[in-house]
Amino acid sequence: MTQAMLDDLWRDFPKTATEFEARFATEEDCRAYWIEARWGGEPSCARCQSARVWTIREGTTFECADCGHQTSLTSGTLLEKTHKPLKMWFRAIFEISTRRTGISAKDLQRIMGFGSYKTAWSWLHKLRAAMVRSDSDPLGPFVQLDEALVGGKGGPHKELVLVAAEANGRVRLAHVENNDKDTVKRFADGQMAADAHVTTDGHAGYDEKSLGKRGHDAVIQTKAERRESDAVQGCHWTISLLKRWLIGTHGGAVRDKHLQAYLGEFAFRHNRRKTNGVGRIAARVIESLAAKPPLTMRQIIHDTQRCRWFASNQQAPA
């Protein structure tokens, strides 16, 4: 989808609850918006890409006139096999887009009237998956890099997170096993521009082997010096906000194998903290829901690799 098409989508997305109820009053309204987000308004066959299709099954499926293949509105997307109407999904997207700190599964269950907590929990994980993309621009030109322990109250129960922050700009976070040089290198190569200039503390894992040919300032400071002028203030600020968000919105109840998904949502929100309008956030989420492949409940629960950082899966918040 082109940027111009995405701009049209966000401009068309309601900004208030009253506007939302009027704009998406029917399921047909939501289908039309979804078709615009997924196909640019012109549905095509998933098998042969022919644009000669017609609707069947009350507008929920398209049949190809050339090969006969049938494509549902949500097949091949993050909403594949959903049994809920698009209007409910759009309502959930509106809720997460209008709340600066997001929403917990318990609150979403209450607002949406779901019979089970598990449904709300799985919906939020699919929406978080839509907030992460593999084509985001790398960080630069000036980047701060640091690490933090987040999670449980006791040291053994905390999880290690790498944090990279542009000066007054975007952030990237990764849940990692350790912060050795190989891990830092995978993170840096996946998230920082090759010509970025990196500022770190004096940790031994930050050197030419891990950061490559990027410019590097290793700044060792005392607590008093940090209070006066913190060399990695952007990272420390991000870490503080992250910990408050995990506790305030989610009660700190985030399992380690799902932490990366929450880090993705936090970064997505943080990187859009200055965005003008709910529509931009909602349109991006819907566009990603339509563009990304299915995510099953089994994958959400058991696929822990998607919640760790690997060179083959370097994705960043959209």
PDB file of C-alpha atoms in Angstrom:
ATOM      1  CA  MET A   1       0.000   0.000   0.000  1.00  0.00           C
ATOM      2  CA  THR A   2       1.331   3.417  -0.944  1.00  0.00           C
ATOM      3  CA  GLN A   3       1.722   6.200   1.597  1.00  0.00           C
ATOM      4  CA  ALA A   4      -0.948   8.217  -0.226  1.00  0.00           C
ATOM      5  CA  MET A   5      -3.431   5.352   0.141  1.00  0.00           C
ATOM      6  CA  LEU A   6      -2.545   4.971   3.819  1.00  0.00           C
ATOM      7  CA  ASP A   7      -3.020   8.712   4.315  1.00  0.00           C
ATOM      8  CA  ASP A   8      -6.502   8.426   2.817  1.00  0.00           C
ATOM      9  CA  LEU A   9      -7.293   5.616   5.246  1.00  0.00           C
ATOM     10  CA  TRP A  10      -6.247   7.500   8.366  1.00  0.00           C
ATOM     11  CA  ARG A  11      -8.082  10.630   7.291  1.00  0.00           C
ATOM     12  CA  ASP A  12     -11.224   8.530   6.913  1.00  0.00           C
ATOM     13  CA  PHE A  13     -10.947   6.947  10.366  1.00  0.00           C
ATOM     14  CA  PRO A  14     -13.134   8.498  13.107  1.00  0.00           C
ATOM     15  CA  LYS A  15     -11.521  10.353  15.993  1.00  0.00           C
ATOM     16  CA  THR A  16     -14.307  10.239  18.600  1.00  0.00           C
ATOM     17  CA  ALA A  17     -16.730   7.599  19.847  1.00  0.00           C
ATOM     18  CA  THR A  18     -19.648   9.467  18.262  1.00  0.00           C
ATOM     19  CA  GLU A  19     -17.864   9.656  14.910  1.00  0.00           C
ATOM     20  CA  PHE A  20     -16.966   5.977  15.175  1.00  0.00           C
ATOM     21  CA  GLU A  21     -20.579   4.899  15.703  1.00  0.00           C
ATOM     22  CA  ALA A  22     -21.659   6.980  12.700  1.00  0.00           C
ATOM     23  CA  ARG A  23     -18.810   5.969  10.356  1.00  0.00           C
ATOM     24  CA  PHE A  24     -18.970   2.234  11.094  1.00  0.00           C
ATOM     25  CA  ALA A  25     -22.672   1.871  11.823  1.00  0.00           C
ATOM     26  CA  THR A  26     -22.961  -1.400   9.887  1.00  0.00           C
ATOM     27  CA  GLU A  27     -20.841  -4.416   9.047  1.00  0.00           C
ATOM     28  CA  GLU A  28     -20.919  -3.285   5.410  1.00  0.00           C
ATOM     29  CA  ASP A  29     -19.206  -0.027   6.392  1.00  0.00           C
ATOM     30  CA  CYS A  30     -16.397  -1.998   8.012  1.00  0.00           C
ATOM     31  CA  ARG A  31     -16.082  -4.365   5.044  1.00  0.00           C
ATOM     32  CA  ALA A  32     -15.678  -1.445   2.655  1.00  0.00           C
ATOM     33  CA  TYR A  33     -12.904   0.051   4.798  1.00  0.00           C
ATOM     34  CA  TRP A  34     -11.206  -3.359   5.134  1.00  0.00           C
ATOM     35  CA  ILE A  35     -11.329  -3.901   1.359  1.00  0.00           C
ATOM     36  CA  GLU A  36      -9.696  -0.515   0.894  1.00  0.00           C
ATOM     37  CA  ALA A  37      -6.991  -1.404   3.417  1.00  0.00           C
ATOM     38  CA  ARG A  38      -6.308  -4.890   2.037  1.00  0.00           C
ATOM     39  CA  TRP A  39      -6.712  -4.435  -1.713  1.00  0.00           C
ATOM     40  CA  GLY A  40      -6.793  -0.697  -2.274  1.00  0.00           C
ATOM     41  CA  GLY A  41     -10.512  -0.963  -2.981  1.00  0.00           C
ATOM     42  CA  GLU A  42     -10.179  -3.570  -5.749  1.00  0.00           C
ATOM     43  CA  PRO A  43     -10.255  -7.181  -4.458  1.00  0.00           C
ATOM     44  CA  SER A  44      -8.196  -9.743  -6.338  1.00  0.00           C
ATOM     45  CA  CYS A  45      -7.878 -13.518  -6.377  1.00  0.00           C
ATOM     46  CA  ALA A  46      -5.378 -14.885  -3.859  1.00  0.00           C
ATOM     47  CA  ARG A  47      -4.429 -17.697  -6.265  1.00  0.00           C
ATOM     48  CA  CYS A  48      -4.087 -16.076  -9.710  1.00  0.00           C
ATOM     49  CA  GLN A  49      -4.248 -12.363  -8.764  1.00  0.00           C
ATOM     50  CA  SER A  50      -7.088 -11.755 -11.225  1.00  0.00           C
ATOM     51  CA  ALA A  51      -9.215  -8.699 -10.474  1.00  0.00           C
ATOM     52  CA  ARG A  52     -12.259 -10.400 -12.056  1.00  0.00           C
ATOM     53  CA  VAL A  53     -14.003 -11.453  -8.854  1.00  0.00           C
ATOM     54  CA  TRP A  54     -17.540 -11.203  -7.510  1.00  0.00           C
ATOM     55  CA  THR A  55     -18.915 -11.370  -4.016  1.00  0.00           C
ATOM     56  CA  ILE A  56     -20.769 -14.335  -2.553  1.00  0.00           C
ATOM     57  CA  ARG A  57     -21.954 -15.345   0.933  1.00  0.00           C
ATOM     58  CA  GLU A  58     -23.386 -11.946   1.779  1.00  0.00           C
ATOM     59  CA  GLY A  59     -20.238 -10.096   0.803  1.00  0.00           C
ATOM     60  CA  THR A  60     -17.820 -12.031   3.011  1.00  0.00           C
ATOM     61  CA  THR A  61     -16.177 -14.035   0.199  1.00  0.00           C
ATOM     62  CA  PHE A  62     -14.933 -13.342  -3.335  1.00  0.00           C
ATOM     63  CA  GLU A  63     -14.984 -15.930  -6.125  1.00  0.00           C
ATOM     64  CA  CYS A  64     -12.583 -15.629  -9.049  1.00  0.00           C
ATOM     65  CA  ALA A  65     -14.162 -15.592 -12.507  1.00  0.00           C
ATOM     66  CA  ASP A  66     -10.966 -16.979 -14.054  1.00  0.00           C
ATOM     67  CA  CYS A  67      -9.892 -19.857 -11.785  1.00  0.00           C
ATOM     68  CA  GLY A  68     -12.889 -20.280  -9.479  1.00  0.00           C
ATOM     69  CA  HIS A  69     -10.839 -19.868  -6.298  1.00  0.00           C
ATOM     70  CA  GLN A  70     -12.696 -18.394  -3.343  1.00  0.00           C
ATOM     71  CA  THR A  71     -11.085 -15.839  -1.041  1.00  0.00           C
ATOM     72  CA  SER A  72     -12.720 -14.627   2.141  1.00  0.00           C
ATOM     73  CA  LEU A  73     -12.303 -11.101   3.426  1.00  0.00           C
ATOM     74  CA  THR A  74      -9.939 -12.224   6.162  1.00  0.00           C
ATOM     75  CA  SER A  75      -8.230 -15.352   4.769  1.00  0.00           C
ATOM     76  CA  GLY A  76      -4.454 -15.070   4.692  1.00  0.00           C
ATOM     77  CA  THR A  77      -4.485 -12.217   7.212  1.00  0.00           C
ATOM     78  CA  LEU A  78      -4.096 -11.864  10.965  1.00  0.00           C
ATOM     79  CA  LEU A  79      -7.894 -12.089  11.187  1.00  0.00           C
ATOM     80  CA  GLU A  80      -8.116 -15.422   9.374  1.00  0.00           C
ATOM     81  CA  LYS A  81     -10.833 -17.726  10.775  1.00  0.00           C
ATOM     82  CA  THR A  82     -12.231 -15.058  13.054  1.00  0.00           C
ATOM     83  CA  HIS A  83     -15.826 -15.749  14.040  1.00  0.00           C
ATOM     84  CA  LYS A  84     -16.495 -12.196  15.127  1.00  0.00           C
ATOM     85  CA  PRO A  85     -17.753  -9.433  12.804  1.00  0.00           C
ATOM     86  CA  LEU A  86     -15.326  -6.799  11.544  1.00  0.00           C
ATOM     87  CA  LYS A  87     -17.312  -4.195  13.432  1.00  0.00           C
ATOM     88  CA  MET A  88     -16.171  -5.737  16.720  1.00  0.00           C
ATOM     89  CA  TRP A  89     -12.555  -5.776  15.575  1.00  0.00           C
ATOM     90  CA  PHE A  90     -12.805  -2.140  14.512  1.00  0.00           C
ATOM     91  CA  ARG A  91     -14.224  -1.266  17.919  1.00  0.00           C
ATOM     92  CA  ALA A  92     -11.288  -2.980  19.621  1.00  0.00           C
ATOM     93  CA  ILE A  93      -8.845  -1.128  17.351  1.00  0.00           C
ATOM     94  CA  PHE A  94     -10.583   2.151  18.175  1.00  0.00           C
ATOM     95  CA  GLU A  95     -10.230   1.425  21.893  1.00  0.00           C
ATOM     96  CA  ILE A  96      -6.486   0.707  21.740  1.00  0.00           C
ATOM     97  CA  SER A  97      -5.894   3.671  19.410  1.00  0.00           C
ATOM     98  CA  THR A  98      -7.648   6.247  21.579  1.00  0.00           C
ATOM     99  CA  ARG A  99      -6.003   5.214  24.856  1.00  0.00           C
ATOM    100  CA  ARG A 100      -2.485   6.600  25.178  1.00  0.00           C
ATOM    101  CA  THR A 101      -1.399   3.813  27.509  1.00  0.00           C
ATOM    102  CA  GLY A 102      -3.250   1.012  25.762  1.00  0.00           C
ATOM    103  CA  ILE A 103      -5.627  -1.412  27.383  1.00  0.00           C
ATOM    104  CA  SER A 104      -5.378  -4.624  29.386  1.00  0.00           C
ATOM    105  CA  ALA A 105      -7.049  -7.867  28.350  1.00  0.00           C
ATOM    106  CA  LYS A 106      -9.339  -7.659  31.377  1.00  0.00           C
ATOM    107  CA  ASP A 107     -10.528  -4.173  30.391  1.00  0.00           C
ATOM    108  CA  LEU A 108     -10.981  -5.204  26.756  1.00  0.00           C
ATOM    109  CA  GLN A 109     -13.048  -8.207  27.873  1.00  0.00           C
ATOM    110  CA  ARG A 110     -15.325  -5.904  29.849  1.00  0.00           C
ATOM    111  CA  ILE A 111     -15.692  -3.285  27.106  1.00  0.00           C
ATOM    112  CA  MET A 112     -16.308  -5.794  24.318  1.00  0.00           C
ATOM    113  CA  GLY A 113     -18.517  -8.082  26.390  1.00  0.00           C
ATOM    114  CA  PHE A 114     -16.435 -11.182  25.704  1.00  0.00           C
ATOM    115  CA  GLY A 115     -17.418 -14.296  27.594  1.00  0.00           C
ATOM    116  CA  SER A 116     -13.817 -15.260  28.278  1.00  0.00           C
ATOM    117  CA  TYR A 117     -10.588 -13.519  29.204  1.00  0.00           C
ATOM    118  CA  LYS A 118      -8.759 -15.757  26.716  1.00  0.00           C
ATOM    119  CA  THR A 119     -10.591 -14.184  23.775  1.00  0.00           C
ATOM    120  CA  ALA A 120      -9.599 -10.658  24.793  1.00  0.00           C
ATOM    121  CA  TRP A 121      -6.031 -11.788  25.471  1.00  0.00           C
ATOM    122  CA  SER A 122      -5.661 -13.417  22.038  1.00  0.00           C
ATOM    123  CA  TRP A 123      -7.179 -10.395  20.282  1.00  0.00           C
ATOM    124  CA  LEU A 124      -4.663  -8.076  21.903  1.00  0.00           C
ATOM    125  CA  HIS A 125      -1.806 -10.333  20.849  1.00  0.00           C
ATOM    126  CA  LYS A 126      -2.981 -10.230  17.241  1.00  0.00           C
ATOM    127  CA  LEU A 127      -3.233  -6.461  17.415  1.00  0.00           C
ATOM    128  CA  ARG A 128       0.281  -6.313  18.889  1.00  0.00           C
ATOM    129  CA  ALA A 129       1.525  -8.448  16.009  1.00  0.00           C
ATOM    130  CA  ALA A 130       0.075  -5.841  13.642  1.00  0.00           C
ATOM    131  CA  MET A 131       2.144  -3.157  15.367  1.00  0.00           C
ATOM    132  CA  VAL A 132       5.430  -4.814  14.381  1.00  0.00           C
ATOM    133  CA  ARG A 133       6.891  -4.581  10.877  1.00  0.00           C
ATOM    134  CA  SER A 134      10.024  -5.829   9.121  1.00  0.00           C
ATOM    135  CA  ASP A 135      10.390  -2.804   6.815  1.00  0.00           C
ATOM    136  CA  SER A 136      10.803   0.014   9.328  1.00  0.00           C
ATOM    137  CA  ASP A 137      13.720   2.373   8.717  1.00  0.00           C
ATOM    138  CA  PRO A 138      16.786   1.730  10.912  1.00  0.00           C
ATOM    139  CA  LEU A 139      17.567   4.116  13.738  1.00  0.00           C
ATOM    140  CA  GLY A 140      19.972   6.988  13.152  1.00  0.00           C
ATOM    141  CA  PRO A 141      21.946   9.150  12.800  1.00  0.00           C
ATOM    142  CA  PHE A 142      22.569   9.475  16.561  1.00  0.00           C
ATOM    143  CA  VAL A 143      21.541   6.523  18.725  1.00  0.00           C
ATOM    144  CA  GLN A 144      21.861   5.726  22.416  1.00  0.00           C
ATOM    145  CA  LEU A 145      22.139   2.082  23.476  1.00  0.00           C
ATOM    146  CA  ASP A 146      21.630   0.566  26.920  1.00  0.00           C
ATOM    147  CA  GLU A 147      20.122  -2.434  28.679  1.00  0.00           C
ATOM    148  CA  ALA A 148      17.651  -2.911  31.508  1.00  0.00           C
ATOM    149  CA  LEU A 149      16.165  -5.600  33.721  1.00  0.00           C
ATOM    150  CA  VAL A 150      12.375  -5.633  33.767  1.00  0.00           C
ATOM    151  CA  GLY A 151       9.766  -7.898  35.300  1.00  0.00           C
ATOM    152  CA  GLY A 152       9.616  -9.588  38.665  1.00  0.00           C
ATOM    153  CA  LYS A 153      10.575  -8.024  41.974  1.00  0.00           C
ATOM    154  CA  GLY A 154      13.473 -10.385  42.580  1.00  0.00           C
ATOM    155  CA  GLY A 155      16.662 -10.313  40.514  1.00  0.00           C
ATOM    156  CA  PRO A 156      16.425 -13.954  39.298  1.00  0.00           C
ATOM    157  CA  HIS A 157      12.945 -13.288  37.901  1.00  0.00           C
ATOM    158  CA  LYS A 158      13.819 -10.234  35.836  1.00  0.00           C
ATOM    159  CA  GLU A 159      14.269 -10.268  32.063  1.00  0.00           C
ATOM    160  CA  LEU A 160      16.993  -8.517  30.070  1.00  0.00           C
ATOM    161  CA  VAL A 161      15.960  -5.924  27.487  1.00  0.00           C
ATOM    162  CA  LEU A 162      18.180  -4.035  25.046  1.00  0.00           C
ATOM    163  CA  VAL A 163      17.055  -0.462  24.385  1.00  0.00           C
ATOM    164  CA  ALA A 164      18.086   1.772  21.487  1.00  0.00           C
ATOM    165  CA  ALA A 165      16.840   5.350  21.316  1.00  0.00           C
ATOM    166  CA  GLU A 166      17.260   8.129  18.793  1.00  0.00           C
ATOM    167  CA  ALA A 167      17.780  11.628  20.158  1.00  0.00           C
ATOM    168  CA  ASN A 168      14.187  12.798  20.788  1.00  0.00           C
ATOM    169  CA  GLY A 169      12.978  10.176  18.335  1.00  0.00           C
ATOM    170  CA  ARG A 170      12.125   6.539  17.878  1.00  0.00           C
ATOM    171  CA  VAL A 171      13.022   3.602  20.094  1.00  0.00           C
ATOM    172  CA  ARG A 172      13.534  -0.130  19.605  1.00  0.00           C
ATOM    173  CA  LEU A 173      13.502  -2.743  22.343  1.00  0.00           C
ATOM    174  CA  ALA A 174      14.501  -6.394  22.315  1.00  0.00           C
ATOM    175  CA  HIS A 175      14.018  -9.143  24.888  1.00  0.00           C
ATOM    176  CA  VAL A 176      17.334 -11.016  24.871  1.00  0.00           C
ATOM    177  CA  GLU A 177      19.024 -13.896  26.673  1.00  0.00           C
ATOM    178  CA  ASN A 178      22.168 -11.863  27.363  1.00  0.00           C
ATOM    179  CA  ASN A 179      24.015  -8.746  26.274  1.00  0.00           C
ATOM    180  CA  ASP A 180      27.178 -10.339  24.970  1.00  0.00           C
ATOM    181  CA  LYS A 181      28.849  -9.040  21.828  1.00  0.00           C
ATOM    182  CA  ASP A 182      27.110 -11.432  19.424  1.00  0.00           C
ATOM    183  CA  THR A 183      23.668 -10.518  20.765  1.00  0.00           C
ATOM    184  CA  VAL A 184      24.406  -6.796  20.640  1.00  0.00           C
ATOM    185  CA  LYS A 185      25.694  -7.177  17.070  1.00  0.00           C
ATOM    186  CA  ARG A 186      22.473  -8.855  15.897  1.00  0.00           C
ATOM    187  CA  PHE A 187      20.449  -6.116  17.536  1.00  0.00           C
ATOM    188  CA  ALA A 188      22.599  -3.287  16.181  1.00  0.00           C
ATOM    189  CA  ASP A 189      22.716  -4.675  12.634  1.00  0.00           C
ATOM    190  CA  GLY A 190      18.966  -5.181  12.594  1.00  0.00           C
ATOM    191  CA  GLN A 191      17.930  -1.873  14.131  1.00  0.00           C
ATOM    192  CA  MET A 192      20.613   0.770  13.515  1.00  0.00           C
ATOM    193  CA  ALA A 193      21.782   2.400  10.312  1.00  0.00           C
ATOM    194  CA  ALA A 194      25.264   1.330   9.232  1.00  0.00           C
ATOM    195  CA  ASP A 195      26.486   4.921   9.565  1.00  0.00           C
ATOM    196  CA  ALA A 196      24.788   5.643  12.902  1.00  0.00           C
ATOM    197  CA  HIS A 197      26.820   7.121  15.746  1.00  0.00           C
ATOM    198  CA  VAL A 198      26.197   5.191  18.962  1.00  0.00           C
ATOM    199  CA  THR A 199      26.557   6.377  22.552  1.00  0.00           C
ATOM    200  CA  THR A 200      26.721   3.754  25.320  1.00  0.00           C
ATOM    201  CA  ASP A 201      27.918   3.289  28.866  1.00  0.00           C
ATOM    202  CA  GLY A 202      31.111   1.390  29.571  1.00  0.00           C
ATOM    203  CA  HIS A 203      29.695  -2.136  29.237  1.00  0.00           C
ATOM    204  CA  ALA A 204      32.243  -4.459  27.606  1.00  0.00           C
ATOM    205  CA  GLY A 205      29.671  -5.782  25.129  1.00  0.00           C
ATOM    206  CA  TYR A 206      29.610  -2.446  23.337  1.00  0.00           C
ATOM    207  CA  ASP A 207      32.679  -2.281  21.102  1.00  0.00           C
ATOM    208  CA  GLU A 208      33.769  -2.493  17.464  1.00  0.00           C
ATOM    209  CA  LYS A 209      32.943  -6.199  17.271  1.00  0.00           C
ATOM    210  CA  SER A 210      29.327  -5.638  18.296  1.00  0.00           C
ATOM    211  CA  LEU A 211      28.745  -2.192  16.774  1.00  0.00           C
ATOM    212  CA  GLY A 212      30.801  -2.634  13.612  1.00  0.00           C
ATOM    213  CA  LYS A 213      32.082   0.467  11.842  1.00  0.00           C
ATOM    214  CA  ARG A 214      29.545   2.732  13.488  1.00  0.00           C
ATOM    215  CA  GLY A 215      30.924   5.681  15.410  1.00  0.00           C
ATOM    216  CA  HIS A 216      30.971   4.909  19.118  1.00  0.00           C
ATOM    217  CA  ASP A 217      31.291   6.935  22.302  1.00  0.00           C
ATOM    218  CA  ALA A 218      31.589   4.835  25.468  1.00  0.00           C
ATOM    219  CA  VAL A 219      30.815   7.178  28.363  1.00  0.00           C
ATOM    220  CA  ILE A 220      31.534   6.046  31.920  1.00  0.00           C
ATOM    221  CA  GLN A 221      29.726   8.223  34.454  1.00  0.00           C
ATOM    222  CA  THR A 222      29.187   8.315  38.185  1.00  0.00           C
ATOM    223  CA  LYS A 223      25.666   8.738  39.548  1.00  0.00           C
ATOM    224  CA  ALA A 224      26.415  12.380  40.266  1.00  0.00           C
ATOM    225  CA  GLU A 225      27.632  12.927  36.706  1.00  0.00           C
ATOM    226  CA  ARG A 226      24.529  11.238  35.299  1.00  0.00           C
ATOM    227  CA  ARG A 227      22.319  13.565  37.315  1.00  0.00           C
ATOM    228  CA  GLU A 228      24.174  16.499  35.805  1.00  0.00           C
ATOM    229  CA  SER A 229      24.263  15.243  32.205  1.00  0.00           C
ATOM    230  CA  ASP A 230      23.174  11.680  31.397  1.00  0.00           C
ATOM    231  CA  ALA A 231      24.909  10.383  28.248  1.00  0.00           C
ATOM    232  CA  VAL A 232      22.151   7.821  27.597  1.00  0.00           C
ATOM    233  CA  GLN A 233      19.248   9.785  29.016  1.00  0.00           C
ATOM    234  CA  GLY A 234      16.932   8.765  26.167  1.00  0.00           C
ATOM    235  CA  CYS A 235      17.376   5.088  27.047  1.00  0.00           C
ATOM    236  CA  HIS A 236      16.919   5.667  30.765  1.00  0.00           C
ATOM    237  CA  TRP A 237      13.769   7.702  30.121  1.00  0.00           C
ATOM    238  CA  THR A 238      12.410   4.965  27.840  1.00  0.00           C
ATOM    239  CA  ILE A 239      13.168   2.269  30.408  1.00  0.00           C
ATOM    240  CA  SER A 240      11.394   4.240  33.130  1.00  0.00           C
ATOM    241  CA  LEU A 241       8.309   4.741  30.947  1.00  0.00           C
ATOM    242  CA  LEU A 242       8.326   1.052  29.969  1.00  0.00           C
ATOM    243  CA  LYS A 243       8.354  -0.146  33.576  1.00  0.00           C
ATOM    244  CA  ARG A 244       5.558   2.249  34.531  1.00  0.00           C
ATOM    245  CA  TRP A 245       3.503   1.108  31.511  1.00  0.00           C
ATOM    246  CA  LEU A 246       3.929  -2.594  32.269  1.00  0.00           C
ATOM    247  CA  ILE A 247       2.798  -2.031  35.851  1.00  0.00           C
ATOM    248  CA  GLY A 248       0.150   0.632  35.243  1.00  0.00           C
ATOM    249  CA  THR A 249      -1.630  -0.911  32.246  1.00  0.00           C
ATOM    250  CA  HIS A 250      -0.864  -4.594  32.687  1.00  0.00           C
ATOM    251  CA  GLY A 251      -0.277  -4.864  36.428  1.00  0.00           C
ATOM    252  CA  GLY A 252       3.205  -6.208  35.771  1.00  0.00           C
ATOM    253  CA  ALA A 253       1.603  -9.536  34.815  1.00  0.00           C
ATOM    254  CA  VAL A 254       3.580 -10.199  31.629  1.00  0.00           C
ATOM    255  CA  ARG A 255       5.121 -13.636  31.154  1.00  0.00           C
ATOM    256  CA  ASP A 256       8.688 -13.696  29.907  1.00  0.00           C
ATOM    257  CA  LYS A 257       7.848 -15.608  26.718  1.00  0.00           C
ATOM    258  CA  HIS A 258       5.370 -12.893  25.703  1.00  0.00           C
ATOM    259  CA  LEU A 259       7.483  -9.919  26.757  1.00  0.00           C
ATOM    260  CA  GLN A 260       8.713  -9.112  23.230  1.00  0.00           C
ATOM    261  CA  ALA A 261       5.127  -8.680  22.045  1.00  0.00           C
ATOM    262  CA  TYR A 262       4.520  -6.120  24.791  1.00  0.00           C
ATOM    263  CA  LEU A 263       7.799  -4.372  23.981  1.00  0.00           C
ATOM    264  CA  GLY A 264       6.614  -4.072  20.389  1.00  0.00           C
ATOM    265  CA  GLU A 265       3.369  -2.438  21.467  1.00  0.00           C
ATOM    266  CA  PHE A 266       5.170  -0.062  23.819  1.00  0.00           C
ATOM    267  CA  ALA A 267       7.607   1.041  21.113  1.00  0.00           C
ATOM    268  CA  PHE A 268       4.777   1.432  18.585  1.00  0.00           C
ATOM    269  CA  ARG A 269       2.953   3.762  20.958  1.00  0.00           C
ATOM    270  CA  HIS A 270       6.082   5.606  22.042  1.00  0.00           C
ATOM    271  CA  ASN A 271       7.151   6.218  18.453  1.00  0.00           C
ATOM    272  CA  ARG A 272       3.739   7.749  17.753  1.00  0.00           C
ATOM    273  CA  ARG A 273       3.418   9.826  20.896  1.00  0.00           C
ATOM    274  CA  LYS A 274       3.513  13.008  18.787  1.00  0.00           C
ATOM    275  CA  THR A 275       1.224  11.686  16.053  1.00  0.00           C
ATOM    276  CA  ASN A 276      -1.621  14.046  15.240  1.00  0.00           C
ATOM    277  CA  GLY A 277      -4.832  12.049  15.212  1.00  0.00           C
ATOM    278  CA  VAL A 278      -6.213   8.664  16.194  1.00  0.00           C
ATOM    279  CA  GLY A 279      -6.714   7.814  12.542  1.00  0.00           C
ATOM    280  CA  ARG A 280      -3.018   7.411  11.775  1.00  0.00           C
ATOM    281  CA  ILE A 281      -2.583   4.786  14.490  1.00  0.00           C
ATOM    282  CA  ALA A 282      -5.809   2.911  13.729  1.00  0.00           C
ATOM    283  CA  ALA A 283      -5.242   2.911   9.969  1.00  0.00           C
ATOM    284  CA  ARG A 284      -1.723   1.540  10.395  1.00  0.00           C
ATOM    285  CA  VAL A 285      -2.984  -1.270  12.632  1.00  0.00           C
ATOM    286  CA  ILE A 286      -5.792  -2.193  10.215  1.00  0.00           C
ATOM    287  CA  GLU A 287      -3.463  -2.071   7.210  1.00  0.00           C
ATOM    288  CA  SER A 288      -1.031  -4.396   9.012  1.00  0.00           C
ATOM    289  CA  LEU A 289      -3.818  -6.746  10.111  1.00  0.00           C
ATOM    290  CA  ALA A 290      -4.774  -7.097   6.459  1.00  0.00           C
ATOM    291  CA  ALA A 291      -1.200  -7.462   5.191  1.00  0.00           C
ATOM    292  CA  LYS A 292       0.396  -9.852   7.687  1.00  0.00           C
ATOM    293  CA  PRO A 293      -0.067 -13.657   7.662  1.00  0.00           C
ATOM    294  CA  PRO A 294      -2.282 -15.544  10.133  1.00  0.00           C
ATOM    295  CA  LEU A 295      -1.270 -16.029  13.757  1.00  0.00           C
ATOM    296  CA  THR A 296      -2.911 -18.987  15.457  1.00  0.00           C
ATOM    297  CA  MET A 297      -3.664 -19.359  19.145  1.00  0.00           C
ATOM    298  CA  ARG A 298      -1.104 -22.173  19.276  1.00  0.00           C
ATOM    299  CA  GLN A 299       1.563 -19.847  17.914  1.00  0.00           C
ATOM    300  CA  ILE A 300       0.637 -17.104  20.366  1.00  0.00           C
ATOM    301  CA  ILE A 301       0.864 -19.477  23.331  1.00  0.00           C
ATOM    302  CA  HIS A 302       3.750 -21.752  22.379  1.00  0.00           C
ATOM    303  CA  ASP A 303       5.964 -20.055  19.778  1.00  0.00           C
ATOM    304  CA  THR A 304       8.457 -18.411  22.105  1.00  0.00           C
ATOM    305  CA  GLN A 305      10.886 -17.638  19.259  1.00  0.00           C
ATOM    306  CA  ARG A 306       8.672 -14.784  18.120  1.00  0.00           C
ATOM    307  CA  CYS A 307       9.262 -13.235  21.542  1.00  0.00           C
ATOM    308  CA  ARG A 308      13.045 -13.440  21.389  1.00  0.00           C
ATOM    309  CA  TRP A 309      15.507 -11.631  19.174  1.00  0.00           C
ATOM    310  CA  PHE A 310      17.037 -13.556  16.275  1.00  0.00           C
ATOM    311  CA  ALA A 311      18.933 -12.351  13.229  1.00  0.00           C
ATOM    312  CA  SER A 312      16.398 -14.119  11.015  1.00  0.00           C
ATOM    313  CA  ASN A 313      13.453 -12.329  12.619  1.00  0.00           C
ATOM    314  CA  GLN A 314      14.552  -8.738  13.045  1.00  0.00           C
ATOM    315  CA  GLN A 315      11.300  -6.841  13.176  1.00  0.00           C
ATOM    316  CA  ALA A 316      10.590  -3.434  14.563  1.00  0.00           C
ATOM    317  CA  PRO A 317       7.551  -1.479  15.651  1.00  0.00           C
ATOM    318  CA  ALA A 318       5.759  -0.038  12.650  1.00  0.00           C
TER     319      ALA A 318
END
